[in-house]
Amino acid sequence: MPNARTAHLSRRGLLATGGALGLGAFLAACGDSDSESGGSDSTTPAKASGPWSFKDDRGTTVKLDEVPTKIVAFTGVAAALFDYGIEVKGVFGPTTTKSGKADVQAGDMDVSKLTVFGNVWDQFNVEKYAAFAPQVLITTTFDAAGTLWYVPEASKDKIAKLAPSVAVSVYDRQLTKSLARMWELAESLGGDMKAAKATDAKKRFEAASERLRKAAKARPEIKVLAGSAAETAFYVSGTNLSVDLEYFKALGVNFVEPPESAKKATGGWFETLSWENVDKYPADIIMMDDRTATIQPADITEATWKKLPAVKAGQVISRSPEPILSYDKCVPMVENLAKAIEGAKKAG
């Protein structure tokens, strides 16, 4: 949630703690802590040696004398680049769970080999980062201003002085645009985008998208709700602003859409409901936030939740509000929704 713990309680902080892309559980911002712009989509292909440049979604062009190898990135961005053969050595953001296992946003990376500068919201060890001597910092941005995701407000200026930054926007656009930008970034960093792993994943994503389009067209009566759970509240996401939901909506998925007046307090991202009012919107399928900052469906004990038609029908699936922006990692989320719609019973 942007500027959590401030009067803004803002979208940025809400996003970080389970509210990203229209949902929100204030857990991360209130828990552990340690102290469409965009321009043209241009890249300079990486070479074995020589200069590197990349124009990011803030319209900022970063230029270096060589292709960077000491990259520090938000965990989900590092996971996407990993899928394209780019090794990121330092990360910040959700990397390991309290049990020490890899966080869902770490993808296929071996987290034991990573240098972690901060594992939760507002945590970023600047001294450790400086000693690491990064060449570039890469993350996403969730607003039109290009605010760097998971870079703490209090230390952002110190961090900015140590290395240039690149931001890939996931704000108010469809998933395919952000996927394309991450592809371009990976290519500029030396990724082999003609490798079978990359090209096959892209084809699988396109096939999954077509499957979802057909499912939505065949079952227009199926209503889908995107939700997120916290101890004291349930959050219902609006489809605007979220890369995944905007894309699914464009493919024809029929979503529950909270009124703008209800989303006003969260900058248009989501509506906050009490658990007593969790049945406000009828739904046949519920997509639940899969991030570790939120309460997962199996752990929800509220009686009102258990009485929901979609829950009783077993029609609850996971959602990744902060998708890892590689085609490989986005295939399952598209396929899961398509499968759910194809087999759903009218429940809501």
mmCIF file of C-alpha atoms in Angstrom:
data_model
loop_
_atom_site.group_PDB
_atom_site.id
_atom_site.type_symbol
_atom_site.label_atom_id
_atom_site.label_comp_id
_atom_site.label_asym_id
_atom_site.label_seq_id
_atom_site.Cartn_x
_atom_site.Cartn_y
_atom_site.Cartn_z
ATOM 1 C CA MET A 1 0.000 0.000 0.000
ATOM 2 C CA PRO A 2 1.595 3.184 -1.018
ATOM 3 C CA ASN A 3 3.104 4.986 1.898
ATOM 4 C CA ALA A 4 1.538 2.582 4.341
ATOM 5 C CA ARG A 5 1.339 3.939 7.852
ATOM 6 C CA THR A 6 0.872 7.469 6.495
ATOM 7 C CA ALA A 7 -2.189 9.535 5.843
ATOM 8 C CA HIS A 8 -1.964 8.415 2.220
ATOM 9 C CA LEU A 9 -2.173 4.783 3.345
ATOM 10 C CA SER A 10 -1.696 4.751 -0.206
ATOM 11 C CA ARG A 11 -2.087 2.466 -3.098
ATOM 12 C CA ARG A 12 1.600 1.585 -3.076
ATOM 13 C CA GLY A 13 1.614 0.242 0.462
ATOM 14 C CA LEU A 14 -1.761 -1.406 0.018
ATOM 15 C CA LEU A 15 -0.466 -3.140 -3.058
ATOM 16 C CA ALA A 16 2.595 -4.455 -1.325
ATOM 17 C CA THR A 17 0.685 -6.062 1.460
ATOM 18 C CA GLY A 18 -1.741 -8.107 -0.482
ATOM 19 C CA GLY A 19 -3.486 -5.269 -2.247
ATOM 20 C CA ALA A 20 -1.457 -5.228 -5.423
ATOM 21 C CA LEU A 21 -3.427 -4.919 -8.574
ATOM 22 C CA GLY A 22 -6.615 -4.198 -6.824
ATOM 23 C CA LEU A 23 -6.558 -6.283 -3.673
ATOM 24 C CA GLY A 24 -5.127 -5.664 -0.281
ATOM 25 C CA ALA A 25 -4.250 -7.169 3.016
ATOM 26 C CA PHE A 26 -2.324 -4.776 5.170
ATOM 27 C CA LEU A 27 -0.176 -7.560 6.602
ATOM 28 C CA ALA A 28 3.202 -6.855 5.066
ATOM 29 C CA ALA A 29 3.154 -3.124 5.667
ATOM 30 C CA CYS A 30 2.042 -3.576 9.233
ATOM 31 C CA GLY A 31 4.298 -6.522 9.951
ATOM 32 C CA ASP A 32 8.025 -7.052 9.649
ATOM 33 C CA SER A 33 10.037 -4.131 8.463
ATOM 34 C CA ASP A 34 13.632 -3.099 8.516
ATOM 35 C CA SER A 35 14.780 -0.050 8.481
ATOM 36 C CA GLU A 36 1.246 4.883 -18.324
ATOM 37 C CA SER A 37 4.359 6.773 -19.114
ATOM 38 C CA GLY A 38 6.716 4.674 -21.017
ATOM 39 C CA GLY A 39 8.040 6.414 -24.066
ATOM 40 C CA SER A 40 9.020 4.225 -26.988
ATOM 41 C CA ASP A 41 9.755 0.571 -26.466
ATOM 42 C CA SER A 42 13.383 0.578 -27.559
ATOM 43 C CA THR A 43 16.283 -1.579 -26.555
ATOM 44 C CA THR A 44 19.862 -2.038 -27.599
ATOM 45 C CA PRO A 45 20.619 -5.750 -28.100
ATOM 46 C CA ALA A 46 23.230 -7.108 -25.740
ATOM 47 C CA LYS A 47 26.652 -8.099 -27.007
ATOM 48 C CA ALA A 48 29.479 -10.083 -25.475
ATOM 49 C CA SER A 49 31.119 -6.750 -24.755
ATOM 50 C CA GLY A 50 30.362 -3.143 -25.454
ATOM 51 C CA PRO A 51 27.762 -0.568 -24.370
ATOM 52 C CA TRP A 52 24.229 -1.327 -23.143
ATOM 53 C CA SER A 53 21.161 0.869 -23.066
ATOM 54 C CA PHE A 54 17.498 0.386 -22.326
ATOM 55 C CA LYS A 55 14.590 2.828 -22.394
ATOM 56 C CA ASP A 56 12.179 1.860 -19.631
ATOM 57 C CA ASP A 57 8.495 2.545 -19.069
ATOM 58 C CA ARG A 58 9.178 5.848 -17.292
ATOM 59 C CA GLY A 59 10.768 7.095 -20.481
ATOM 60 C CA THR A 60 14.168 6.893 -18.795
ATOM 61 C CA THR A 61 17.093 5.573 -20.824
ATOM 62 C CA VAL A 62 19.836 3.850 -18.861
ATOM 63 C CA LYS A 63 23.214 3.648 -20.568
ATOM 64 C CA LEU A 64 26.184 1.617 -19.367
ATOM 65 C CA ASP A 65 29.603 0.929 -20.831
ATOM 66 C CA GLU A 66 28.877 -2.799 -20.822
ATOM 67 C CA VAL A 67 25.984 -5.219 -20.485
ATOM 68 C CA PRO A 68 25.354 -5.404 -16.734
ATOM 69 C CA THR A 69 26.059 -8.657 -14.920
ATOM 70 C CA LYS A 70 25.747 -7.425 -11.318
ATOM 71 C CA ILE A 71 22.004 -6.913 -11.473
ATOM 72 C CA VAL A 72 19.789 -6.303 -8.459
ATOM 73 C CA ALA A 73 16.072 -6.750 -9.064
ATOM 74 C CA PHE A 74 12.733 -7.080 -7.362
ATOM 75 C CA THR A 75 12.287 -10.813 -6.736
ATOM 76 C CA GLY A 76 9.478 -11.301 -9.257
ATOM 77 C CA VAL A 77 11.441 -9.465 -11.942
ATOM 78 C CA ALA A 78 14.526 -11.565 -11.190
ATOM 79 C CA ALA A 79 12.384 -14.702 -11.549
ATOM 80 C CA ALA A 80 11.135 -13.568 -14.956
ATOM 81 C CA LEU A 81 14.648 -12.791 -16.185
ATOM 82 C CA PHE A 82 15.808 -16.174 -14.849
ATOM 83 C CA ASP A 83 13.315 -17.864 -17.167
ATOM 84 C CA TYR A 84 15.061 -16.131 -20.061
ATOM 85 C CA GLY A 85 18.533 -17.193 -18.985
ATOM 86 C CA ILE A 86 19.538 -13.978 -17.211
ATOM 87 C CA GLU A 87 21.145 -14.530 -13.820
ATOM 88 C CA VAL A 88 20.246 -11.916 -11.225
ATOM 89 C CA LYS A 89 22.579 -12.099 -8.237
ATOM 90 C CA GLY A 90 20.826 -9.744 -5.816
ATOM 91 C CA VAL A 91 17.137 -9.306 -5.020
ATOM 92 C CA PHE A 92 14.711 -7.395 -2.834
ATOM 93 C CA GLY A 93 11.084 -8.170 -2.094
ATOM 94 C CA PRO A 94 9.360 -11.423 -1.026
ATOM 95 C CA THR A 95 12.044 -14.089 -1.533
ATOM 96 C CA THR A 96 11.651 -16.592 1.292
ATOM 97 C CA THR A 97 8.740 -17.479 3.568
ATOM 98 C CA LYS A 98 8.966 -17.583 7.367
ATOM 99 C CA SER A 99 9.776 -21.286 7.058
ATOM 100 C CA GLY A 100 12.730 -20.509 4.807
ATOM 101 C CA LYS A 101 11.168 -21.875 1.629
ATOM 102 C CA ALA A 102 11.125 -19.976 -1.633
ATOM 103 C CA ASP A 103 8.333 -17.417 -1.871
ATOM 104 C CA VAL A 104 5.861 -17.831 -4.717
ATOM 105 C CA GLN A 105 7.368 -14.739 -6.349
ATOM 106 C CA ALA A 106 10.807 -16.357 -6.535
ATOM 107 C CA GLY A 107 9.706 -18.654 -9.355
ATOM 108 C CA ASP A 108 12.341 -21.261 -10.267
ATOM 109 C CA MET A 109 15.303 -19.451 -8.743
ATOM 110 C CA ASP A 110 17.495 -21.120 -6.136
ATOM 111 C CA VAL A 111 16.972 -18.599 -3.352
ATOM 112 C CA SER A 112 19.921 -19.982 -1.378
ATOM 113 C CA LYS A 113 22.247 -18.532 -4.001
ATOM 114 C CA LEU A 114 20.791 -15.031 -3.925
ATOM 115 C CA THR A 115 21.973 -11.988 -2.007
ATOM 116 C CA VAL A 116 18.808 -10.614 -0.412
ATOM 117 C CA PHE A 117 18.674 -6.926 0.504
ATOM 118 C CA GLY A 118 15.175 -7.006 1.944
ATOM 119 C CA ASN A 119 12.517 -9.698 2.207
ATOM 120 C CA VAL A 120 9.492 -7.628 3.256
ATOM 121 C CA TRP A 121 7.898 -4.246 2.599
ATOM 122 C CA ASP A 122 10.025 -1.255 3.627
ATOM 123 C CA GLN A 123 13.087 -3.429 4.168
ATOM 124 C CA PHE A 124 16.191 -2.636 2.100
ATOM 125 C CA ASN A 125 19.724 -2.853 3.485
ATOM 126 C CA VAL A 126 21.394 0.099 1.768
ATOM 127 C CA GLU A 127 24.844 -0.581 3.213
ATOM 128 C CA LYS A 128 24.772 -4.166 1.987
ATOM 129 C CA TYR A 129 23.553 -2.943 -1.397
ATOM 130 C CA ALA A 130 26.397 -0.447 -1.647
ATOM 131 C CA ALA A 131 28.973 -3.112 -0.799
ATOM 132 C CA PHE A 132 27.483 -5.335 -3.517
ATOM 133 C CA ALA A 133 28.383 -2.633 -6.087
ATOM 134 C CA PRO A 134 25.339 -3.093 -8.351
ATOM 135 C CA GLN A 135 25.445 -1.975 -11.958
ATOM 136 C CA VAL A 136 21.671 -1.597 -12.316
ATOM 137 C CA LEU A 137 18.485 -2.001 -10.257
ATOM 138 C CA ILE A 138 15.422 -3.389 -12.017
ATOM 139 C CA THR A 139 11.857 -3.464 -10.719
ATOM 140 C CA THR A 140 8.256 -2.819 -11.712
ATOM 141 C CA THR A 141 6.063 0.237 -11.227
ATOM 142 C CA PHE A 142 2.401 0.316 -10.227
ATOM 143 C CA ASP A 143 1.598 3.962 -10.868
ATOM 144 C CA ALA A 144 1.726 6.627 -13.542
ATOM 145 C CA ALA A 145 4.524 8.418 -11.693
ATOM 146 C CA GLY A 146 6.885 5.481 -12.168
ATOM 147 C CA THR A 147 7.435 4.817 -8.454
ATOM 148 C CA LEU A 148 9.930 1.984 -8.071
ATOM 149 C CA TRP A 149 8.177 -1.046 -6.592
ATOM 150 C CA TYR A 150 9.480 -2.180 -3.192
ATOM 151 C CA VAL A 151 12.120 0.527 -3.034
ATOM 152 C CA PRO A 152 11.468 2.182 0.362
ATOM 153 C CA GLU A 153 10.430 5.813 0.315
ATOM 154 C CA ALA A 154 12.787 6.652 3.176
ATOM 155 C CA SER A 155 15.913 5.345 1.451
ATOM 156 C CA LYS A 156 15.068 5.728 -2.237
ATOM 157 C CA ASP A 157 17.430 8.683 -2.744
ATOM 158 C CA LYS A 158 20.403 6.855 -1.228
ATOM 159 C CA ILE A 159 19.605 3.783 -3.329
ATOM 160 C CA ALA A 160 19.308 5.871 -6.499
ATOM 161 C CA LYS A 161 22.829 7.252 -6.060
ATOM 162 C CA LEU A 162 24.381 3.786 -6.059
ATOM 163 C CA ALA A 163 23.134 2.523 -9.441
ATOM 164 C CA PRO A 164 20.750 3.544 -12.223
ATOM 165 C CA SER A 165 17.282 1.978 -12.239
ATOM 166 C CA VAL A 166 14.993 0.412 -14.817
ATOM 167 C CA ALA A 167 11.227 0.093 -14.337
ATOM 168 C CA VAL A 168 8.771 -2.119 -16.226
ATOM 169 C CA SER A 169 5.228 -0.847 -15.854
ATOM 170 C CA VAL A 170 2.384 -3.082 -14.699
ATOM 171 C CA TYR A 171 0.006 -0.168 -14.266
ATOM 172 C CA ASP A 172 -3.222 0.301 -16.221
ATOM 173 C CA ARG A 173 -2.285 -1.962 -19.109
ATOM 174 C CA GLN A 174 -2.906 -5.515 -20.203
ATOM 175 C CA LEU A 175 -0.596 -8.359 -19.251
ATOM 176 C CA THR A 176 0.633 -8.854 -22.816
ATOM 177 C CA LYS A 177 2.227 -5.403 -22.908
ATOM 178 C CA SER A 178 4.190 -5.971 -19.709
ATOM 179 C CA LEU A 179 5.220 -9.435 -20.921
ATOM 180 C CA ALA A 180 6.501 -7.925 -24.156
ATOM 181 C CA ARG A 181 8.510 -5.310 -22.273
ATOM 182 C CA MET A 182 10.122 -7.919 -20.021
ATOM 183 C CA TRP A 183 10.966 -9.943 -23.139
ATOM 184 C CA GLU A 184 12.678 -6.878 -24.655
ATOM 185 C CA LEU A 185 14.569 -6.222 -21.436
ATOM 186 C CA ALA A 186 15.769 -9.819 -21.225
ATOM 187 C CA GLU A 187 16.878 -9.707 -24.849
ATOM 188 C CA SER A 188 18.847 -6.520 -24.224
ATOM 189 C CA LEU A 189 20.603 -8.220 -21.310
ATOM 190 C CA GLY A 190 21.741 -11.102 -23.490
ATOM 191 C CA GLY A 191 18.860 -13.546 -23.221
ATOM 192 C CA ASP A 192 18.479 -16.000 -26.092
ATOM 193 C CA MET A 193 14.931 -15.223 -27.107
ATOM 194 C CA LYS A 194 15.098 -17.684 -29.996
ATOM 195 C CA ALA A 195 15.748 -20.585 -27.635
ATOM 196 C CA ALA A 196 13.043 -23.248 -27.592
ATOM 197 C CA LYS A 197 12.304 -22.604 -23.925
ATOM 198 C CA ALA A 198 11.362 -18.995 -24.645
ATOM 199 C CA THR A 199 9.553 -19.462 -27.951
ATOM 200 C CA ASP A 200 7.619 -22.536 -26.792
ATOM 201 C CA ALA A 201 6.464 -20.725 -23.649
ATOM 202 C CA LYS A 202 5.178 -17.850 -25.750
ATOM 203 C CA LYS A 203 3.238 -20.260 -27.979
ATOM 204 C CA ARG A 204 1.771 -21.990 -24.917
ATOM 205 C CA PHE A 205 0.701 -18.629 -23.519
ATOM 206 C CA GLU A 206 -1.012 -17.729 -26.778
ATOM 207 C CA ALA A 207 -2.786 -21.109 -26.855
ATOM 208 C CA ALA A 208 -3.898 -20.706 -23.231
ATOM 209 C CA SER A 209 -5.218 -17.240 -24.006
ATOM 210 C CA GLU A 210 -7.242 -18.560 -26.921
ATOM 211 C CA ARG A 211 -8.628 -21.295 -24.684
ATOM 212 C CA LEU A 212 -9.707 -18.687 -22.135
ATOM 213 C CA ARG A 213 -11.286 -16.544 -24.844
ATOM 214 C CA LYS A 214 -13.352 -19.502 -26.035
ATOM 215 C CA ALA A 215 -14.320 -20.509 -22.497
ATOM 216 C CA ALA A 216 -15.479 -16.986 -21.652
ATOM 217 C CA LYS A 217 -17.490 -16.775 -24.857
ATOM 218 C CA ALA A 218 -19.117 -20.159 -24.236
ATOM 219 C CA ARG A 219 -19.927 -19.400 -20.577
ATOM 220 C CA PRO A 220 -20.810 -15.671 -20.381
ATOM 221 C CA GLU A 221 -23.096 -16.344 -17.425
ATOM 222 C CA ILE A 222 -20.196 -17.365 -15.177
ATOM 223 C CA LYS A 223 -19.316 -14.518 -12.816
ATOM 224 C CA VAL A 224 -15.754 -14.303 -11.475
ATOM 225 C CA LEU A 225 -14.683 -12.401 -8.343
ATOM 226 C CA ALA A 226 -11.054 -11.524 -7.575
ATOM 227 C CA GLY A 227 -10.492 -11.438 -3.832
ATOM 228 C CA SER A 228 -7.863 -11.221 -1.112
ATOM 229 C CA ALA A 229 -8.147 -12.112 2.565
ATOM 230 C CA ALA A 230 -6.827 -10.465 5.723
ATOM 231 C CA GLU A 231 -7.721 -11.072 9.355
ATOM 232 C CA THR A 232 -10.150 -8.192 9.595
ATOM 233 C CA ALA A 233 -11.261 -7.645 6.016
ATOM 234 C CA PHE A 234 -11.904 -9.095 2.583
ATOM 235 C CA TYR A 235 -10.877 -7.182 -0.505
ATOM 236 C CA VAL A 236 -12.668 -7.321 -3.856
ATOM 237 C CA SER A 237 -10.538 -6.223 -6.799
ATOM 238 C CA GLY A 238 -11.717 -4.070 -9.642
ATOM 239 C CA THR A 239 -10.457 -5.047 -13.078
ATOM 240 C CA ASN A 240 -9.083 -1.658 -14.096
ATOM 241 C CA LEU A 241 -5.384 -0.986 -13.425
ATOM 242 C CA SER A 242 -4.464 -4.675 -12.901
ATOM 243 C CA VAL A 243 -2.426 -6.271 -15.702
ATOM 244 C CA ASP A 244 -3.905 -9.738 -15.249
ATOM 245 C CA LEU A 245 -7.544 -8.756 -14.766
ATOM 246 C CA GLU A 246 -7.492 -6.191 -17.562
ATOM 247 C CA TYR A 247 -6.217 -8.898 -19.885
ATOM 248 C CA PHE A 248 -8.738 -11.503 -18.739
ATOM 249 C CA LYS A 249 -11.539 -8.965 -19.112
ATOM 250 C CA ALA A 250 -10.370 -8.188 -22.657
ATOM 251 C CA LEU A 251 -10.632 -11.912 -23.402
ATOM 252 C CA GLY A 252 -14.276 -11.775 -22.337
ATOM 253 C CA VAL A 253 -14.250 -12.952 -18.718
ATOM 254 C CA ASN A 254 -17.285 -11.706 -16.774
ATOM 255 C CA PHE A 255 -15.939 -10.125 -13.570
ATOM 256 C CA VAL A 256 -17.545 -8.707 -10.467
ATOM 257 C CA GLU A 257 -16.788 -4.982 -10.651
ATOM 258 C CA PRO A 258 -17.088 -2.902 -7.464
ATOM 259 C CA PRO A 259 -18.477 0.603 -8.102
ATOM 260 C CA GLU A 260 -15.993 3.444 -8.435
ATOM 261 C CA SER A 261 -17.329 5.038 -5.267
ATOM 262 C CA ALA A 262 -16.396 1.917 -3.287
ATOM 263 C CA LYS A 263 -12.859 1.887 -4.716
ATOM 264 C CA LYS A 264 -12.220 5.585 -4.208
ATOM 265 C CA ALA A 265 -10.298 5.181 -0.960
ATOM 266 C CA THR A 266 -7.803 2.826 -2.581
ATOM 267 C CA GLY A 267 -7.131 4.830 -5.714
ATOM 268 C CA GLY A 268 -9.500 2.764 -7.812
ATOM 269 C CA TRP A 269 -7.946 -0.616 -7.101
ATOM 270 C CA PHE A 270 -10.328 -2.488 -4.804
ATOM 271 C CA GLU A 271 -13.217 -2.375 -2.337
ATOM 272 C CA THR A 272 -12.822 -3.293 1.319
ATOM 273 C CA LEU A 273 -15.533 -5.465 2.875
ATOM 274 C CA SER A 274 -16.026 -6.697 6.412
ATOM 275 C CA TRP A 275 -16.240 -10.463 6.766
ATOM 276 C CA GLU A 276 -19.903 -10.018 7.659
ATOM 277 C CA ASN A 277 -20.478 -8.536 4.200
ATOM 278 C CA VAL A 278 -18.301 -10.939 2.232
ATOM 279 C CA ASP A 279 -21.407 -12.159 0.388
ATOM 280 C CA LYS A 280 -22.120 -8.700 -1.074
ATOM 281 C CA TYR A 281 -21.365 -9.794 -4.633
ATOM 282 C CA PRO A 282 -22.702 -13.072 -6.074
ATOM 283 C CA ALA A 283 -19.960 -15.032 -7.827
ATOM 284 C CA ASP A 284 -19.575 -18.450 -9.412
ATOM 285 C CA ILE A 285 -15.763 -18.522 -9.237
ATOM 286 C CA ILE A 286 -13.520 -16.788 -6.729
ATOM 287 C CA MET A 287 -9.881 -16.070 -7.616
ATOM 288 C CA MET A 288 -7.833 -15.647 -4.430
ATOM 289 C CA ASP A 289 -4.568 -13.735 -4.027
ATOM 290 C CA ASP A 290 -1.737 -16.288 -3.789
ATOM 291 C CA ARG A 291 0.890 -14.055 -2.166
ATOM 292 C CA THR A 292 2.264 -15.019 1.224
ATOM 293 C CA ALA A 293 1.226 -11.705 2.774
ATOM 294 C CA THR A 294 -2.407 -12.770 2.463
ATOM 295 C CA ILE A 295 -4.478 -15.457 4.139
ATOM 296 C CA GLN A 296 -4.932 -18.432 1.842
ATOM 297 C CA PRO A 297 -8.372 -20.044 1.287
ATOM 298 C CA ALA A 298 -7.567 -23.191 3.287
ATOM 299 C CA ASP A 299 -6.782 -21.024 6.319
ATOM 300 C CA ILE A 300 -9.904 -18.855 6.257
ATOM 301 C CA THR A 301 -12.086 -19.738 9.240
ATOM 302 C CA GLU A 302 -14.853 -17.163 8.832
ATOM 303 C CA ALA A 303 -18.288 -18.816 8.693
ATOM 304 C CA THR A 304 -19.498 -16.265 6.143
ATOM 305 C CA TRP A 305 -16.736 -17.349 3.781
ATOM 306 C CA LYS A 306 -17.596 -21.021 4.101
ATOM 307 C CA LYS A 307 -21.228 -20.277 3.214
ATOM 308 C CA LEU A 308 -20.396 -18.603 -0.087
ATOM 309 C CA PRO A 309 -21.860 -20.589 -3.027
ATOM 310 C CA ALA A 310 -18.539 -20.633 -4.903
ATOM 311 C CA VAL A 311 -16.716 -21.915 -1.823
ATOM 312 C CA LYS A 312 -19.329 -24.619 -1.180
ATOM 313 C CA ALA A 313 -19.102 -25.640 -4.842
ATOM 314 C CA GLY A 314 -15.299 -25.919 -4.645
ATOM 315 C CA GLN A 315 -14.903 -23.199 -7.263
ATOM 316 C CA VAL A 316 -12.052 -21.230 -5.677
ATOM 317 C CA ILE A 317 -8.796 -20.888 -7.618
ATOM 318 C CA SER A 318 -5.554 -18.982 -7.066
ATOM 319 C CA ARG A 319 -4.652 -15.652 -8.587
ATOM 320 C CA SER A 320 -1.246 -13.984 -8.970
ATOM 321 C CA PRO A 321 -1.820 -10.221 -8.574
ATOM 322 C CA GLU A 322 1.920 -9.721 -9.133
ATOM 323 C CA PRO A 323 2.544 -12.192 -11.947
ATOM 324 C CA ILE A 324 6.092 -13.202 -12.794
ATOM 325 C CA LEU A 325 6.401 -11.551 -16.188
ATOM 326 C CA SER A 326 7.653 -14.475 -18.251
ATOM 327 C CA TYR A 327 5.383 -16.327 -20.640
ATOM 328 C CA ASP A 328 6.229 -19.610 -18.926
ATOM 329 C CA LYS A 329 4.980 -18.417 -15.536
ATOM 330 C CA CYS A 330 1.849 -16.783 -16.945
ATOM 331 C CA VAL A 331 0.624 -19.876 -18.790
ATOM 332 C CA PRO A 332 -0.724 -21.660 -15.662
ATOM 333 C CA MET A 333 -2.717 -18.662 -14.446
ATOM 334 C CA VAL A 334 -4.450 -18.319 -17.814
ATOM 335 C CA GLU A 335 -5.056 -22.055 -18.120
ATOM 336 C CA ASN A 336 -6.396 -22.327 -14.565
ATOM 337 C CA LEU A 337 -9.001 -19.651 -15.159
ATOM 338 C CA ALA A 338 -10.009 -21.179 -18.497
ATOM 339 C CA LYS A 339 -10.399 -24.599 -16.898
ATOM 340 C CA ALA A 340 -12.405 -23.161 -14.004
ATOM 341 C CA ILE A 341 -14.834 -21.380 -16.328
ATOM 342 C CA GLU A 342 -15.220 -24.430 -18.570
ATOM 343 C CA GLY A 343 -16.202 -26.655 -15.655
ATOM 344 C CA ALA A 344 -18.003 -24.183 -13.404
ATOM 345 C CA LYS A 345 -21.483 -24.727 -12.108
ATOM 346 C CA LYS A 346 -23.726 -21.693 -11.765
ATOM 347 C CA ALA A 347 -23.343 -20.965 -8.058
ATOM 348 C CA GLY A 348 -23.638 -17.252 -7.404
#
